[in-house]
């Protein structure tokens, strides 16, 4: 009987040990929802996670790196300041909301076209 109780206790310890890393996994320090809506066109939405890098963003590593450079302030992004963009008018309304290292982040802007948007934000809004 003692042997069975010992075996059960040992099995329980293994089961707890096997599941504890999943329970102990820390959430990302940065969780952002990024939305790009083109007037008269499509709307794209992705999630960007940093620290650790992940989410559904197609180039999360580069996007996290750019946002790190501006300390999580998208308004300070100016990736290609002298970009050659056409005068085409196809507005892109973009929104970034979420959490940046424990602090709320909310930013929105309308760009005249996709070229200007990409020049300003680089990989962050290359979704």
PDB file of C-alpha atoms in Angstrom:
ATOM      1  CA  UNK A   1       0.000   0.000   0.000  1.00  0.00           C
ATOM      2  CA  UNK A   2       2.832   2.398   0.882  1.00  0.00           C
ATOM      3  CA  UNK A   3       4.505   1.572  -2.397  1.00  0.00           C
ATOM      4  CA  UNK A   4       1.345   2.455  -4.371  1.00  0.00           C
ATOM      5  CA  UNK A   5       0.980   5.749  -2.510  1.00  0.00           C
ATOM      6  CA  UNK A   6       4.619   6.571  -3.242  1.00  0.00           C
ATOM      7  CA  UNK A   7       4.168   5.744  -6.913  1.00  0.00           C
ATOM      8  CA  UNK A   8       1.067   7.959  -7.127  1.00  0.00           C
ATOM      9  CA  UNK A   9       2.902  10.831  -5.452  1.00  0.00           C
ATOM     10  CA  UNK A  10       5.821  10.439  -7.852  1.00  0.00           C
ATOM     11  CA  UNK A  11       3.499  10.385 -10.891  1.00  0.00           C
ATOM     12  CA  UNK A  12       1.728  13.480  -9.616  1.00  0.00           C
ATOM     13  CA  UNK A  13       5.061  15.284  -9.228  1.00  0.00           C
ATOM     14  CA  UNK A  14       6.000  14.429 -12.813  1.00  0.00           C
ATOM     15  CA  UNK A  15       2.645  15.628 -14.112  1.00  0.00           C
ATOM     16  CA  UNK A  16       2.910  18.906 -12.221  1.00  0.00           C
ATOM     17  CA  UNK A  17       6.465  19.375 -13.423  1.00  0.00           C
ATOM     18  CA  UNK A  18       5.403  18.759 -17.010  1.00  0.00           C
ATOM     19  CA  UNK A  19       2.661  21.363 -16.919  1.00  0.00           C
ATOM     20  CA  UNK A  20       4.285  24.053 -14.787  1.00  0.00           C
ATOM     21  CA  UNK A  21       6.407  25.602 -17.598  1.00  0.00           C
ATOM     22  CA  UNK A  22       3.222  26.271 -19.566  1.00  0.00           C
ATOM     23  CA  UNK A  23       1.630  27.833 -16.523  1.00  0.00           C
ATOM     24  CA  UNK A  24       4.769  29.816 -15.722  1.00  0.00           C
ATOM     25  CA  UNK A  25       5.221  31.219 -19.257  1.00  0.00           C
ATOM     26  CA  UNK A  26       5.289  34.984 -19.075  1.00  0.00           C
ATOM     27  CA  UNK A  27       3.138  36.964 -21.510  1.00  0.00           C
ATOM     28  CA  UNK A  28       4.923  39.224 -23.996  1.00  0.00           C
ATOM     29  CA  UNK A  29       6.031  42.593 -22.634  1.00  0.00           C
ATOM     30  CA  UNK A  30       4.625  44.252 -25.756  1.00  0.00           C
ATOM     31  CA  UNK A  31       1.242  43.367 -27.252  1.00  0.00           C
ATOM     32  CA  UNK A  32       0.030  45.642 -30.028  1.00  0.00           C
ATOM     33  CA  UNK A  33      -2.892  45.442 -32.406  1.00  0.00           C
ATOM     34  CA  UNK A  34      -2.046  47.163 -35.701  1.00  0.00           C
ATOM     35  CA  UNK A  35      -4.773  48.107 -38.175  1.00  0.00           C
ATOM     36  CA  UNK A  36      -4.344  49.590 -41.667  1.00  0.00           C
ATOM     37  CA  UNK A  37      -7.539  50.593 -43.432  1.00  0.00           C
ATOM     38  CA  UNK A  38      -7.411  51.890 -47.013  1.00  0.00           C
ATOM     39  CA  UNK A  39     -10.219  54.230 -48.054  1.00  0.00           C
ATOM     40  CA  UNK A  40     -12.434  52.316 -50.474  1.00  0.00           C
ATOM     41  CA  UNK A  41     -10.247  49.228 -50.043  1.00  0.00           C
ATOM     42  CA  UNK A  42      -9.258  46.573 -47.601  1.00  0.00           C
ATOM     43  CA  UNK A  43      -8.539  46.587 -43.890  1.00  0.00           C
ATOM     44  CA  UNK A  44      -5.621  44.581 -42.532  1.00  0.00           C
ATOM     45  CA  UNK A  45      -5.144  43.705 -38.875  1.00  0.00           C
ATOM     46  CA  UNK A  46      -2.157  42.018 -37.233  1.00  0.00           C
ATOM     47  CA  UNK A  47      -0.838  41.438 -33.724  1.00  0.00           C
ATOM     48  CA  UNK A  48       2.714  42.384 -32.853  1.00  0.00           C
ATOM     49  CA  UNK A  49       4.384  40.915 -29.773  1.00  0.00           C
ATOM     50  CA  UNK A  50       7.836  41.930 -28.577  1.00  0.00           C
ATOM     51  CA  UNK A  51       9.919  40.525 -25.720  1.00  0.00           C
ATOM     52  CA  UNK A  52       9.529  37.791 -26.880  1.00  0.00           C
ATOM     53  CA  UNK A  53       8.952  38.548 -30.565  1.00  0.00           C
ATOM     54  CA  UNK A  54       5.866  36.991 -32.132  1.00  0.00           C
ATOM     55  CA  UNK A  55       2.273  37.565 -33.100  1.00  0.00           C
ATOM     56  CA  UNK A  56       0.819  37.569 -36.612  1.00  0.00           C
ATOM     57  CA  UNK A  57       2.921  40.463 -37.937  1.00  0.00           C
ATOM     58  CA  UNK A  58       4.800  39.323 -41.092  1.00  0.00           C
ATOM     59  CA  UNK A  59       8.087  40.926 -39.964  1.00  0.00           C
ATOM     60  CA  UNK A  60       7.752  41.116 -36.201  1.00  0.00           C
ATOM     61  CA  UNK A  61      11.484  41.225 -35.495  1.00  0.00           C
ATOM     62  CA  UNK A  62      12.101  44.314 -37.664  1.00  0.00           C
ATOM     63  CA  UNK A  63       8.940  46.020 -36.377  1.00  0.00           C
ATOM     64  CA  UNK A  64       9.930  45.446 -32.745  1.00  0.00           C
ATOM     65  CA  UNK A  65      13.420  46.749 -33.477  1.00  0.00           C
ATOM     66  CA  UNK A  66      12.057  49.968 -35.014  1.00  0.00           C
ATOM     67  CA  UNK A  67       9.672  50.542 -32.125  1.00  0.00           C
ATOM     68  CA  UNK A  68      12.477  49.893 -29.635  1.00  0.00           C
ATOM     69  CA  UNK A  69      14.507  52.642 -31.303  1.00  0.00           C
ATOM     70  CA  UNK A  70      11.727  55.183 -30.635  1.00  0.00           C
ATOM     71  CA  UNK A  71      10.888  53.751 -27.192  1.00  0.00           C
ATOM     72  CA  UNK A  72       7.422  52.609 -28.289  1.00  0.00           C
ATOM     73  CA  UNK A  73       6.349  55.963 -29.756  1.00  0.00           C
ATOM     74  CA  UNK A  74       5.130  55.381 -33.328  1.00  0.00           C
ATOM     75  CA  UNK A  75       4.760  59.148 -33.908  1.00  0.00           C
ATOM     76  CA  UNK A  76       8.560  59.412 -33.730  1.00  0.00           C
ATOM     77  CA  UNK A  77       9.117  56.925 -36.542  1.00  0.00           C
ATOM     78  CA  UNK A  78      10.600  58.433 -39.705  1.00  0.00           C
ATOM     79  CA  UNK A  79      12.268  55.505 -41.408  1.00  0.00           C
ATOM     80  CA  UNK A  80      12.823  57.016 -44.878  1.00  0.00           C
ATOM     81  CA  UNK A  81      12.627  60.807 -44.467  1.00  0.00           C
ATOM     82  CA  UNK A  82      13.435  61.616 -48.123  1.00  0.00           C
ATOM     83  CA  UNK A  83      11.297  58.986 -49.827  1.00  0.00           C
ATOM     84  CA  UNK A  84      10.215  59.638 -53.406  1.00  0.00           C
ATOM     85  CA  UNK A  85       6.466  59.164 -53.249  1.00  0.00           C
ATOM     86  CA  UNK A  86       3.871  60.124 -55.831  1.00  0.00           C
ATOM     87  CA  UNK A  87       1.111  62.588 -55.089  1.00  0.00           C
ATOM     88  CA  UNK A  88      -1.476  59.798 -55.387  1.00  0.00           C
ATOM     89  CA  UNK A  89      -4.341  60.169 -52.932  1.00  0.00           C
ATOM     90  CA  UNK A  90      -5.420  56.867 -51.438  1.00  0.00           C
ATOM     91  CA  UNK A  91      -5.706  57.480 -47.692  1.00  0.00           C
ATOM     92  CA  UNK A  92      -4.523  54.890 -45.205  1.00  0.00           C
ATOM     93  CA  UNK A  93      -5.986  55.220 -41.711  1.00  0.00           C
ATOM     94  CA  UNK A  94      -3.741  53.389 -39.287  1.00  0.00           C
ATOM     95  CA  UNK A  95      -4.191  52.574 -35.617  1.00  0.00           C
ATOM     96  CA  UNK A  96      -1.823  50.976 -33.123  1.00  0.00           C
ATOM     97  CA  UNK A  97      -3.242  50.094 -29.711  1.00  0.00           C
ATOM     98  CA  UNK A  98      -2.082  47.863 -26.922  1.00  0.00           C
ATOM     99  CA  UNK A  99       0.523  47.645 -24.220  1.00  0.00           C
ATOM    100  CA  UNK A 100       4.184  48.713 -24.386  1.00  0.00           C
ATOM    101  CA  UNK A 101       6.105  47.334 -21.388  1.00  0.00           C
ATOM    102  CA  UNK A 102       3.142  47.756 -19.075  1.00  0.00           C
ATOM    103  CA  UNK A 103       2.062  51.173 -20.369  1.00  0.00           C
ATOM    104  CA  UNK A 104      -0.937  51.704 -22.631  1.00  0.00           C
ATOM    105  CA  UNK A 105      -0.121  52.668 -26.207  1.00  0.00           C
ATOM    106  CA  UNK A 106      -2.658  54.352 -28.480  1.00  0.00           C
ATOM    107  CA  UNK A 107      -1.698  55.982 -31.774  1.00  0.00           C
ATOM    108  CA  UNK A 108      -3.610  56.779 -34.942  1.00  0.00           C
ATOM    109  CA  UNK A 109      -2.774  58.656 -38.117  1.00  0.00           C
ATOM    110  CA  UNK A 110      -4.054  59.096 -41.656  1.00  0.00           C
ATOM    111  CA  UNK A 111      -1.454  58.998 -44.430  1.00  0.00           C
ATOM    112  CA  UNK A 112      -2.232  60.343 -47.919  1.00  0.00           C
ATOM    113  CA  UNK A 113      -1.042  57.086 -49.519  1.00  0.00           C
ATOM    114  CA  UNK A 114       0.712  53.811 -48.822  1.00  0.00           C
ATOM    115  CA  UNK A 115       4.127  55.061 -49.932  1.00  0.00           C
ATOM    116  CA  UNK A 116       4.115  57.860 -47.366  1.00  0.00           C
ATOM    117  CA  UNK A 117       2.911  55.435 -44.711  1.00  0.00           C
ATOM    118  CA  UNK A 118       5.721  52.945 -45.420  1.00  0.00           C
ATOM    119  CA  UNK A 119       8.321  55.731 -45.610  1.00  0.00           C
ATOM    120  CA  UNK A 120       7.338  56.952 -42.164  1.00  0.00           C
ATOM    121  CA  UNK A 121       6.794  53.646 -40.378  1.00  0.00           C
ATOM    122  CA  UNK A 122       8.870  51.051 -42.272  1.00  0.00           C
ATOM    123  CA  UNK A 123       8.335  47.478 -41.130  1.00  0.00           C
ATOM    124  CA  UNK A 124       5.903  48.482 -38.376  1.00  0.00           C
ATOM    125  CA  UNK A 125       3.072  49.071 -40.873  1.00  0.00           C
ATOM    126  CA  UNK A 126       4.334  46.789 -43.637  1.00  0.00           C
ATOM    127  CA  UNK A 127       1.439  44.444 -43.078  1.00  0.00           C
TER     128      UNK A 127
END
